[in-house]
mmCIF file of C-alpha atoms in Angstrom:
data_model
loop_
_atom_site.group_PDB
_atom_site.id
_atom_site.type_symbol
_atom_site.label_atom_id
_atom_site.label_comp_id
_atom_site.label_asym_id
_atom_site.label_seq_id
_atom_site.Cartn_x
_atom_site.Cartn_y
_atom_site.Cartn_z
ATOM 1 C CA UNK A 1 23.671 -32.090 177.880
ATOM 2 C CA UNK A 2 27.329 -32.074 178.892
ATOM 3 C CA UNK A 3 30.337 -31.252 176.757
ATOM 4 C CA UNK A 4 32.534 -34.164 175.791
ATOM 5 C CA UNK A 5 36.024 -34.478 177.218
ATOM 6 C CA UNK A 6 38.838 -33.198 175.013
ATOM 7 C CA UNK A 7 40.473 -35.815 172.850
ATOM 8 C CA UNK A 8 43.625 -36.190 170.834
ATOM 9 C CA UNK A 9 44.070 -34.012 167.744
ATOM 10 C CA UNK A 10 46.891 -34.749 165.262
ATOM 11 C CA UNK A 11 49.236 -31.832 164.490
ATOM 12 C CA UNK A 12 49.922 -30.376 161.053
ATOM 13 C CA UNK A 13 53.209 -28.877 159.896
ATOM 14 C CA UNK A 14 53.497 -25.191 160.855
ATOM 15 C CA UNK A 15 56.134 -22.499 160.323
ATOM 16 C CA UNK A 16 59.051 -22.048 162.723
ATOM 17 C CA UNK A 17 61.562 -19.206 162.944
ATOM 18 C CA UNK A 18 64.434 -19.552 165.413
ATOM 19 C CA UNK A 19 65.547 -16.053 166.406
ATOM 20 C CA UNK A 20 67.910 -14.470 168.896
ATOM 21 C CA UNK A 21 64.936 -13.298 170.974
ATOM 22 C CA UNK A 22 63.199 -16.690 171.000
ATOM 23 C CA UNK A 23 61.228 -19.183 168.948
ATOM 24 C CA UNK A 24 58.498 -17.873 166.646
ATOM 25 C CA UNK A 25 55.710 -20.229 165.627
ATOM 26 C CA UNK A 26 53.468 -19.362 162.659
ATOM 27 C CA UNK A 27 50.135 -21.159 162.807
ATOM 28 C CA UNK A 28 48.113 -22.223 159.764
ATOM 29 C CA UNK A 29 45.558 -19.479 160.453
ATOM 30 C CA UNK A 30 48.280 -16.804 160.061
ATOM 31 C CA UNK A 31 48.727 -15.986 163.747
ATOM 32 C CA UNK A 32 52.211 -16.017 165.251
ATOM 33 C CA UNK A 33 53.496 -16.578 168.769
ATOM 34 C CA UNK A 34 56.903 -15.713 170.167
ATOM 35 C CA UNK A 35 58.172 -18.012 172.898
ATOM 36 C CA UNK A 36 60.591 -15.525 174.460
ATOM 37 C CA UNK A 37 64.206 -16.119 175.303
ATOM 38 C CA UNK A 38 66.850 -18.646 174.409
ATOM 39 C CA UNK A 39 65.618 -22.050 175.590
ATOM 40 C CA UNK A 40 67.577 -23.728 178.395
ATOM 41 C CA UNK A 41 69.404 -26.850 177.190
ATOM 42 C CA UNK A 42 68.395 -30.040 179.018
ATOM 43 C CA UNK A 43 69.151 -33.706 178.552
ATOM 44 C CA UNK A 44 66.395 -36.252 178.093
ATOM 45 C CA UNK A 45 63.435 -35.005 180.124
ATOM 46 C CA UNK A 46 61.440 -31.903 181.004
ATOM 47 C CA UNK A 47 58.886 -32.120 183.803
ATOM 48 C CA UNK A 48 56.392 -29.275 184.117
ATOM 49 C CA UNK A 49 55.015 -28.073 187.422
ATOM 50 C CA UNK A 50 51.393 -28.740 188.388
ATOM 51 C CA UNK A 51 48.883 -26.625 186.477
ATOM 52 C CA UNK A 52 51.372 -25.539 183.816
ATOM 53 C CA UNK A 53 50.556 -25.600 180.114
ATOM 54 C CA UNK A 54 53.004 -27.785 178.210
ATOM 55 C CA UNK A 55 53.663 -27.285 174.486
ATOM 56 C CA UNK A 56 56.046 -29.528 172.541
ATOM 57 C CA UNK A 57 57.568 -28.352 169.256
ATOM 58 C CA UNK A 58 59.627 -30.653 167.038
ATOM 59 C CA UNK A 59 61.312 -28.985 164.068
ATOM 60 C CA UNK A 60 62.217 -30.584 160.780
ATOM 61 C CA UNK A 61 65.933 -30.751 159.852
ATOM 62 C CA UNK A 62 65.733 -27.335 158.122
ATOM 63 C CA UNK A 63 64.422 -25.772 161.367
ATOM 64 C CA UNK A 64 61.849 -23.775 159.360
ATOM 65 C CA UNK A 65 58.874 -26.085 159.898
ATOM 66 C CA UNK A 66 57.689 -28.274 162.692
ATOM 67 C CA UNK A 67 54.821 -29.860 164.538
ATOM 68 C CA UNK A 68 53.461 -28.595 167.829
ATOM 69 C CA UNK A 69 51.428 -30.594 170.315
ATOM 70 C CA UNK A 70 49.739 -29.374 173.486
ATOM 71 C CA UNK A 71 49.920 -31.887 176.323
ATOM 72 C CA UNK A 72 46.768 -32.309 178.427
ATOM 73 C CA UNK A 73 45.237 -29.035 177.236
ATOM 74 C CA UNK A 74 41.604 -29.034 178.365
ATOM 75 C CA UNK A 75 40.766 -25.465 177.342
ATOM 76 C CA UNK A 76 41.509 -25.071 173.626
ATOM 77 C CA UNK A 77 38.648 -26.109 171.365
ATOM 78 C CA UNK A 78 39.220 -28.819 168.775
ATOM 79 C CA UNK A 79 38.243 -26.503 165.916
ATOM 80 C CA UNK A 80 40.813 -23.905 167.030
ATOM 81 C CA UNK A 81 43.507 -26.580 167.196
ATOM 82 C CA UNK A 82 42.678 -27.881 163.718
ATOM 83 C CA UNK A 83 42.557 -24.358 162.224
ATOM 84 C CA UNK A 84 45.933 -23.494 163.777
ATOM 85 C CA UNK A 85 47.653 -26.806 162.986
ATOM 86 C CA UNK A 86 48.412 -27.552 166.637
ATOM 87 C CA UNK A 87 47.845 -31.041 167.953
ATOM 88 C CA UNK A 88 46.699 -32.182 171.354
ATOM 89 C CA UNK A 89 47.382 -35.326 173.317
ATOM 90 C CA UNK A 90 45.654 -36.262 176.554
ATOM 91 C CA UNK A 91 47.399 -38.760 178.833
ATOM 92 C CA UNK A 92 46.278 -39.957 182.246
ATOM 93 C CA UNK A 93 48.540 -40.098 185.271
ATOM 94 C CA UNK A 94 51.003 -42.962 184.986
ATOM 95 C CA UNK A 95 50.516 -43.281 181.211
ATOM 96 C CA UNK A 96 52.723 -42.302 178.270
ATOM 97 C CA UNK A 97 52.187 -41.695 174.565
ATOM 98 C CA UNK A 98 54.745 -41.354 171.775
ATOM 99 C CA UNK A 99 53.479 -38.210 170.048
ATOM 100 C CA UNK A 100 56.221 -38.151 167.434
ATOM 101 C CA UNK A 101 59.039 -40.601 166.739
ATOM 102 C CA UNK A 102 61.550 -39.972 169.507
ATOM 103 C CA UNK A 103 59.191 -37.849 171.639
ATOM 104 C CA UNK A 104 57.220 -39.376 174.504
ATOM 105 C CA UNK A 105 54.855 -37.482 176.795
ATOM 106 C CA UNK A 106 53.544 -38.717 180.096
ATOM 107 C CA UNK A 107 51.805 -37.615 183.231
ATOM 108 C CA UNK A 108 52.924 -38.045 186.834
ATOM 109 C CA UNK A 109 50.066 -36.884 189.060
ATOM 110 C CA UNK A 110 49.497 -33.269 188.002
ATOM 111 C CA UNK A 111 52.835 -32.911 186.198
ATOM 112 C CA UNK A 112 53.327 -33.300 182.454
ATOM 113 C CA UNK A 113 56.590 -34.940 181.431
ATOM 114 C CA UNK A 114 58.312 -34.809 178.020
ATOM 115 C CA UNK A 115 61.062 -37.315 177.210
ATOM 116 C CA UNK A 116 62.848 -36.983 173.883
ATOM 117 C CA UNK A 117 65.823 -37.960 171.802
ATOM 118 C CA UNK A 118 66.445 -35.350 169.070
ATOM 119 C CA UNK A 119 68.476 -37.847 167.008
ATOM 120 C CA UNK A 120 65.452 -40.137 166.775
ATOM 121 C CA UNK A 121 63.089 -37.192 166.255
ATOM 122 C CA UNK A 122 65.189 -35.942 163.335
ATOM 123 C CA UNK A 123 65.049 -32.310 164.426
ATOM 124 C CA UNK A 124 65.203 -30.028 167.404
ATOM 125 C CA UNK A 125 62.830 -30.636 170.326
ATOM 126 C CA UNK A 126 61.535 -27.641 172.273
ATOM 127 C CA UNK A 127 59.279 -27.688 175.329
ATOM 128 C CA UNK A 128 57.448 -24.553 176.428
ATOM 129 C CA UNK A 129 55.981 -24.493 179.936
ATOM 130 C CA UNK A 130 53.777 -21.603 180.984
ATOM 131 C CA UNK A 131 50.930 -20.334 183.063
ATOM 132 C CA UNK A 132 49.397 -16.884 183.514
ATOM 133 C CA UNK A 133 52.531 -15.584 185.247
ATOM 134 C CA UNK A 134 55.592 -17.384 183.911
ATOM 135 C CA UNK A 135 57.066 -18.742 180.685
ATOM 136 C CA UNK A 136 59.883 -21.277 180.545
ATOM 137 C CA UNK A 137 61.537 -22.587 177.378
ATOM 138 C CA UNK A 138 63.656 -25.709 177.066
ATOM 139 C CA UNK A 139 65.451 -27.530 174.285
ATOM 140 C CA UNK A 140 66.056 -31.224 174.801
ATOM 141 C CA UNK A 141 69.537 -31.596 173.320
ATOM 142 C CA UNK A 142 70.140 -35.307 173.912
ATOM 143 C CA UNK A 143 68.165 -38.416 174.745
ATOM 144 C CA UNK A 144 67.738 -39.821 178.229
ATOM 145 C CA UNK A 145 70.700 -41.783 179.550
ATOM 146 C CA UNK A 146 68.608 -44.942 179.985
ATOM 147 C CA UNK A 147 67.152 -44.631 176.454
ATOM 148 C CA UNK A 148 63.612 -44.008 175.248
ATOM 149 C CA UNK A 149 62.466 -47.602 175.706
ATOM 150 C CA UNK A 150 62.664 -47.162 179.475
ATOM 151 C CA UNK A 151 59.832 -44.609 179.173
ATOM 152 C CA UNK A 152 57.469 -46.363 176.801
#
């Protein structure tokens, strides 16, 4: 009997605390994570390197709550995601999915791509890219020049 492939899991609103030292996320199960450092400001798109975990956080206008979605995460169990409030989306190479109004994720080969327009999203859009050795944090501060429709 083989395990089934991971599927999409919808996110639930979780706590967010924007601090000088980074972005703190408080999961529904009470755990917290600090994404260290001030995120680099980027326009429109973040593309992660091959094999990197990609987490997308969209805050509400108060910047105290948000939704987080893992992109193409094949390791975290569905029950853990649901208990924590984190969502998951799985997209194949060459495909895209709008995971939140104004936030589109896609896959180019082995690279996850996040395209966003914070004005459409109605809050701040953060992308965290990490592996066992490095952590990178980005904030998408404006939409792509060609608009979101070019990426749908």
